[in-house]
Amino acid sequence: MTDRTAAAELRRQIAETRNQLGHTVEELAAKTDLRGRARARAADLRDRAGAMTVQLRSTAAQAGHTVQQKAGRAGHTVQSKAGRAGHTVQDKAGRAGHVAQNKAKEAALTAQDKAAHARHGVQDTTSRASRDLPGTLRTPVRYAQQHPRPVLIAAAASVALLAAGVMGRRRAGRRR
């Protein structure tokens, strides 16, 4: 080999080594950028919490509509029986139906408010958890983030229990 080809080969190897070293330095810099990684993680958590809020609001609205329909049907039944009994009883049943509908609306709004508060709580908790907790305690938080379905099921069950409680109180009030 001539001196020129050997020098050209050495230059090529030096350029390749510099390029590889540059990529290695960039990778190490990205790994040590904790603030950037934390911001990306926080943005991901906010997106997930927003999606969960939309789902919870949808579930709460559906539960509210179901409760309103059932309350409406119960109100009509009570009104027809009250018509047979007389105008006085009919007026009371009508008022009870409207009160039940208003309570159902209030329950739906309360569920939506609780869903919004839960979303903020999840955001705050996950933000704090990713920042403050040691690695072994982050596992349940990650599981809840990766598997939101159990959280949604618990929220739907809470709304259903709330609606059942409102209807139970209404029925107990009518029996007296």
mmCIF file of C-alpha atoms in Angstrom:
data_model
loop_
_atom_site.group_PDB
_atom_site.id
_atom_site.type_symbol
_atom_site.label_atom_id
_atom_site.label_comp_id
_atom_site.label_asym_id
_atom_site.label_seq_id
_atom_site.Cartn_x
_atom_site.Cartn_y
_atom_site.Cartn_z
ATOM 1 C CA MET A 1 0.000 0.000 0.000
ATOM 2 C CA THR A 2 1.131 3.491 -0.750
ATOM 3 C CA ASP A 3 1.368 6.292 1.740
ATOM 4 C CA ARG A 4 -1.532 8.134 0.081
ATOM 5 C CA THR A 5 -3.922 5.187 0.268
ATOM 6 C CA ALA A 6 -2.883 4.453 3.851
ATOM 7 C CA ALA A 7 -3.434 8.125 4.789
ATOM 8 C CA ALA A 8 -6.821 8.130 3.030
ATOM 9 C CA GLU A 9 -7.812 4.952 4.870
ATOM 10 C CA LEU A 10 -6.757 6.463 8.207
ATOM 11 C CA ARG A 11 -8.800 9.625 7.494
ATOM 12 C CA ARG A 12 -11.838 7.506 6.617
ATOM 13 C CA GLN A 13 -11.459 5.486 9.853
ATOM 14 C CA ILE A 14 -11.051 8.695 11.884
ATOM 15 C CA ALA A 15 -14.200 10.211 10.303
ATOM 16 C CA GLU A 16 -16.156 7.023 10.988
ATOM 17 C CA THR A 17 -14.950 6.889 14.602
ATOM 18 C CA ARG A 18 -15.919 10.560 15.104
ATOM 19 C CA ASN A 19 -19.376 9.885 13.685
ATOM 20 C CA GLN A 20 -19.869 6.887 15.999
ATOM 21 C CA LEU A 21 -18.588 8.867 18.958
ATOM 22 C CA GLY A 22 -21.000 11.711 18.118
ATOM 23 C CA HIS A 23 -23.968 9.290 18.102
ATOM 24 C CA THR A 24 -22.816 7.762 21.389
ATOM 25 C CA VAL A 25 -22.567 11.214 23.005
ATOM 26 C CA GLU A 26 -26.068 12.128 21.742
ATOM 27 C CA GLU A 27 -27.516 8.910 23.171
ATOM 28 C CA LEU A 28 -25.853 9.507 26.541
ATOM 29 C CA ALA A 29 -27.095 13.125 26.584
ATOM 30 C CA ALA A 30 -30.647 11.948 25.864
ATOM 31 C CA LYS A 31 -30.449 9.424 28.714
ATOM 32 C CA THR A 32 -29.211 12.018 31.184
ATOM 33 C CA ASP A 33 -31.893 14.585 30.229
ATOM 34 C CA LEU A 34 -34.126 13.765 33.208
ATOM 35 C CA ARG A 35 -36.120 16.989 32.914
ATOM 36 C CA GLY A 36 -36.975 16.274 29.261
ATOM 37 C CA ARG A 37 -37.904 12.682 30.025
ATOM 38 C CA ALA A 38 -40.053 13.822 32.975
ATOM 39 C CA ARG A 39 -41.831 16.371 30.770
ATOM 40 C CA ALA A 40 -42.538 13.739 28.146
ATOM 41 C CA ARG A 41 -43.851 11.398 30.834
ATOM 42 C CA ALA A 42 -46.040 14.148 32.325
ATOM 43 C CA ALA A 43 -47.460 14.950 28.879
ATOM 44 C CA ASP A 44 -48.261 11.274 28.378
ATOM 45 C CA LEU A 45 -49.977 11.094 31.773
ATOM 46 C CA ARG A 46 -52.014 14.234 31.014
ATOM 47 C CA ASP A 47 -53.150 12.714 27.723
ATOM 48 C CA ARG A 48 -54.184 9.504 29.433
ATOM 49 C CA ALA A 49 -56.013 11.389 32.189
ATOM 50 C CA GLY A 50 -57.838 13.448 29.565
ATOM 51 C CA ALA A 51 -58.931 10.303 27.743
ATOM 52 C CA MET A 52 -60.039 8.748 31.019
ATOM 53 C CA THR A 53 -62.048 11.878 31.834
ATOM 54 C CA VAL A 54 -63.849 11.707 28.505
ATOM 55 C CA GLN A 55 -64.674 8.060 29.099
ATOM 56 C CA LEU A 56 -65.862 8.722 32.664
ATOM 57 C CA ARG A 57 -68.052 11.614 31.537
ATOM 58 C CA SER A 58 -69.566 9.462 28.822
ATOM 59 C CA THR A 59 -70.268 6.682 31.310
ATOM 60 C CA ALA A 60 -71.752 9.151 33.803
ATOM 61 C CA ALA A 61 -73.945 10.707 31.109
ATOM 62 C CA GLN A 62 -75.192 7.284 30.012
ATOM 63 C CA ALA A 63 -75.954 6.331 33.605
ATOM 64 C CA GLY A 64 -77.736 9.652 34.102
ATOM 65 C CA HIS A 65 -79.881 9.077 31.014
ATOM 66 C CA THR A 66 -80.745 5.571 32.171
ATOM 67 C CA VAL A 67 -81.723 6.865 35.606
ATOM 68 C CA GLN A 68 -83.792 9.642 34.005
ATOM 69 C CA GLN A 69 -85.602 7.146 31.774
ATOM 70 C CA LYS A 70 -86.381 4.871 34.700
ATOM 71 C CA ALA A 71 -87.452 7.816 36.812
ATOM 72 C CA GLY A 72 -89.633 9.047 33.954
ATOM 73 C CA ARG A 73 -91.279 5.639 33.585
ATOM 74 C CA ALA A 74 -91.811 5.434 37.341
ATOM 75 C CA GLY A 75 -93.264 8.948 37.303
ATOM 76 C CA HIS A 76 -95.739 8.037 34.535
ATOM 77 C CA THR A 77 -96.828 4.902 36.385
ATOM 78 C CA VAL A 78 -97.371 6.879 39.540
ATOM 79 C CA GLN A 79 -99.281 9.541 37.589
ATOM 80 C CA SER A 80 -101.658 6.989 36.017
ATOM 81 C CA LYS A 81 -102.424 5.436 39.399
ATOM 82 C CA ALA A 82 -102.862 8.883 40.899
ATOM 83 C CA GLY A 83 -105.346 9.770 38.127
ATOM 84 C CA ARG A 84 -107.515 6.892 39.245
ATOM 85 C CA ALA A 85 -107.308 7.976 42.866
ATOM 86 C CA GLY A 86 -108.070 11.652 42.238
ATOM 87 C CA HIS A 87 -106.636 15.014 41.305
ATOM 88 C CA THR A 88 -104.960 15.589 44.653
ATOM 89 C CA VAL A 89 -102.961 12.366 44.505
ATOM 90 C CA GLN A 90 -102.170 13.018 40.840
ATOM 91 C CA ASP A 91 -100.593 16.404 41.656
ATOM 92 C CA LYS A 92 -98.395 14.865 44.369
ATOM 93 C CA ALA A 93 -97.226 12.069 42.046
ATOM 94 C CA GLY A 94 -96.360 14.568 39.327
ATOM 95 C CA ARG A 95 -94.276 16.579 41.759
ATOM 96 C CA ALA A 96 -92.555 13.388 42.932
ATOM 97 C CA GLY A 97 -91.709 12.470 39.337
ATOM 98 C CA HIS A 98 -90.157 15.875 38.710
ATOM 99 C CA VAL A 99 -88.232 15.730 41.963
ATOM 100 C CA ALA A 100 -86.926 12.271 41.003
ATOM 101 C CA GLN A 101 -85.861 13.582 37.604
ATOM 102 C CA ASN A 102 -84.120 16.558 39.217
ATOM 103 C CA LYS A 103 -82.365 14.253 41.673
ATOM 104 C CA ALA A 104 -81.262 12.058 38.766
ATOM 105 C CA LYS A 105 -79.898 15.123 36.975
ATOM 106 C CA GLU A 106 -78.133 16.190 40.155
ATOM 107 C CA ALA A 107 -76.687 12.697 40.519
ATOM 108 C CA ALA A 108 -75.410 12.778 36.935
ATOM 109 C CA LEU A 109 -73.845 16.209 37.478
ATOM 110 C CA THR A 110 -72.307 15.036 40.739
ATOM 111 C CA ALA A 111 -70.864 12.003 38.967
ATOM 112 C CA GLN A 112 -69.418 14.232 36.250
ATOM 113 C CA ASP A 113 -67.903 16.532 38.893
ATOM 114 C CA LYS A 114 -66.446 13.536 40.704
ATOM 115 C CA ALA A 115 -65.021 12.259 37.409
ATOM 116 C CA ALA A 116 -63.373 15.636 36.815
ATOM 117 C CA HIS A 117 -61.994 15.648 40.370
ATOM 118 C CA ALA A 118 -60.802 12.077 39.903
ATOM 119 C CA ARG A 119 -59.028 13.078 36.686
ATOM 120 C CA HIS A 120 -57.263 15.917 38.482
ATOM 121 C CA GLY A 121 -56.440 13.619 41.379
ATOM 122 C CA VAL A 122 -55.038 11.007 38.995
ATOM 123 C CA GLN A 123 -52.966 13.670 37.239
ATOM 124 C CA ASP A 124 -51.621 15.007 40.537
ATOM 125 C CA THR A 125 -51.013 11.559 41.975
ATOM 126 C CA THR A 126 -49.298 10.180 38.905
ATOM 127 C CA SER A 127 -47.208 13.317 38.580
ATOM 128 C CA ARG A 128 -46.142 13.087 42.212
ATOM 129 C CA ALA A 129 -45.683 9.330 41.974
ATOM 130 C CA SER A 130 -43.422 9.556 38.977
ATOM 131 C CA ARG A 131 -41.410 12.271 40.684
ATOM 132 C CA ASP A 132 -41.351 11.306 44.386
ATOM 133 C CA LEU A 133 -41.775 7.555 44.785
ATOM 134 C CA PRO A 134 -38.958 5.022 44.695
ATOM 135 C CA GLY A 135 -38.949 2.536 41.821
ATOM 136 C CA THR A 136 -40.692 -0.264 43.734
ATOM 137 C CA LEU A 137 -43.733 1.922 44.523
ATOM 138 C CA ARG A 138 -44.141 3.159 40.935
ATOM 139 C CA THR A 139 -45.319 -0.261 39.737
ATOM 140 C CA PRO A 140 -49.002 0.079 40.883
ATOM 141 C CA VAL A 141 -49.208 3.548 39.338
ATOM 142 C CA ARG A 142 -47.822 2.259 36.052
ATOM 143 C CA TYR A 143 -50.236 -0.664 36.118
ATOM 144 C CA ALA A 144 -53.206 1.689 36.571
ATOM 145 C CA GLN A 145 -51.955 3.839 33.717
ATOM 146 C CA GLN A 146 -51.434 0.912 31.399
ATOM 147 C CA HIS A 147 -54.732 -0.765 32.338
ATOM 148 C CA PRO A 148 -57.404 1.950 32.776
ATOM 149 C CA ARG A 149 -60.320 -0.456 32.356
ATOM 150 C CA PRO A 150 -60.570 -1.430 36.087
ATOM 151 C CA VAL A 151 -60.682 2.270 36.997
ATOM 152 C CA LEU A 152 -63.489 2.841 34.478
ATOM 153 C CA ILE A 153 -65.415 -0.179 35.754
ATOM 154 C CA ALA A 154 -65.136 1.103 39.327
ATOM 155 C CA ALA A 155 -66.389 4.535 38.210
ATOM 156 C CA ALA A 156 -69.354 3.005 36.371
ATOM 157 C CA ALA A 157 -70.197 0.873 39.406
ATOM 158 C CA SER A 158 -70.060 3.966 41.612
ATOM 159 C CA VAL A 159 -72.477 5.814 39.320
ATOM 160 C CA ALA A 160 -74.836 2.825 39.291
ATOM 161 C CA LEU A 161 -74.751 2.575 43.096
ATOM 162 C CA LEU A 162 -75.398 6.293 43.389
ATOM 163 C CA ALA A 163 -78.398 6.058 41.061
ATOM 164 C CA ALA A 164 -79.738 3.008 42.912
ATOM 165 C CA GLY A 165 -79.428 4.884 46.216
ATOM 166 C CA VAL A 166 -81.382 7.856 44.841
ATOM 167 C CA MET A 167 -84.123 5.588 43.492
ATOM 168 C CA GLY A 168 -84.223 3.626 46.774
ATOM 169 C CA ARG A 169 -84.704 6.808 48.775
ATOM 170 C CA ARG A 170 -87.468 7.918 46.438
ATOM 171 C CA ARG A 171 -89.279 4.609 46.794
ATOM 172 C CA ALA A 172 -88.875 4.618 50.567
ATOM 173 C CA GLY A 173 -90.312 8.149 50.678
ATOM 174 C CA ARG A 174 -93.408 7.095 48.678
ATOM 175 C CA ARG A 175 -94.200 4.151 50.939
ATOM 176 C CA ARG A 176 -94.564 6.316 54.015
#
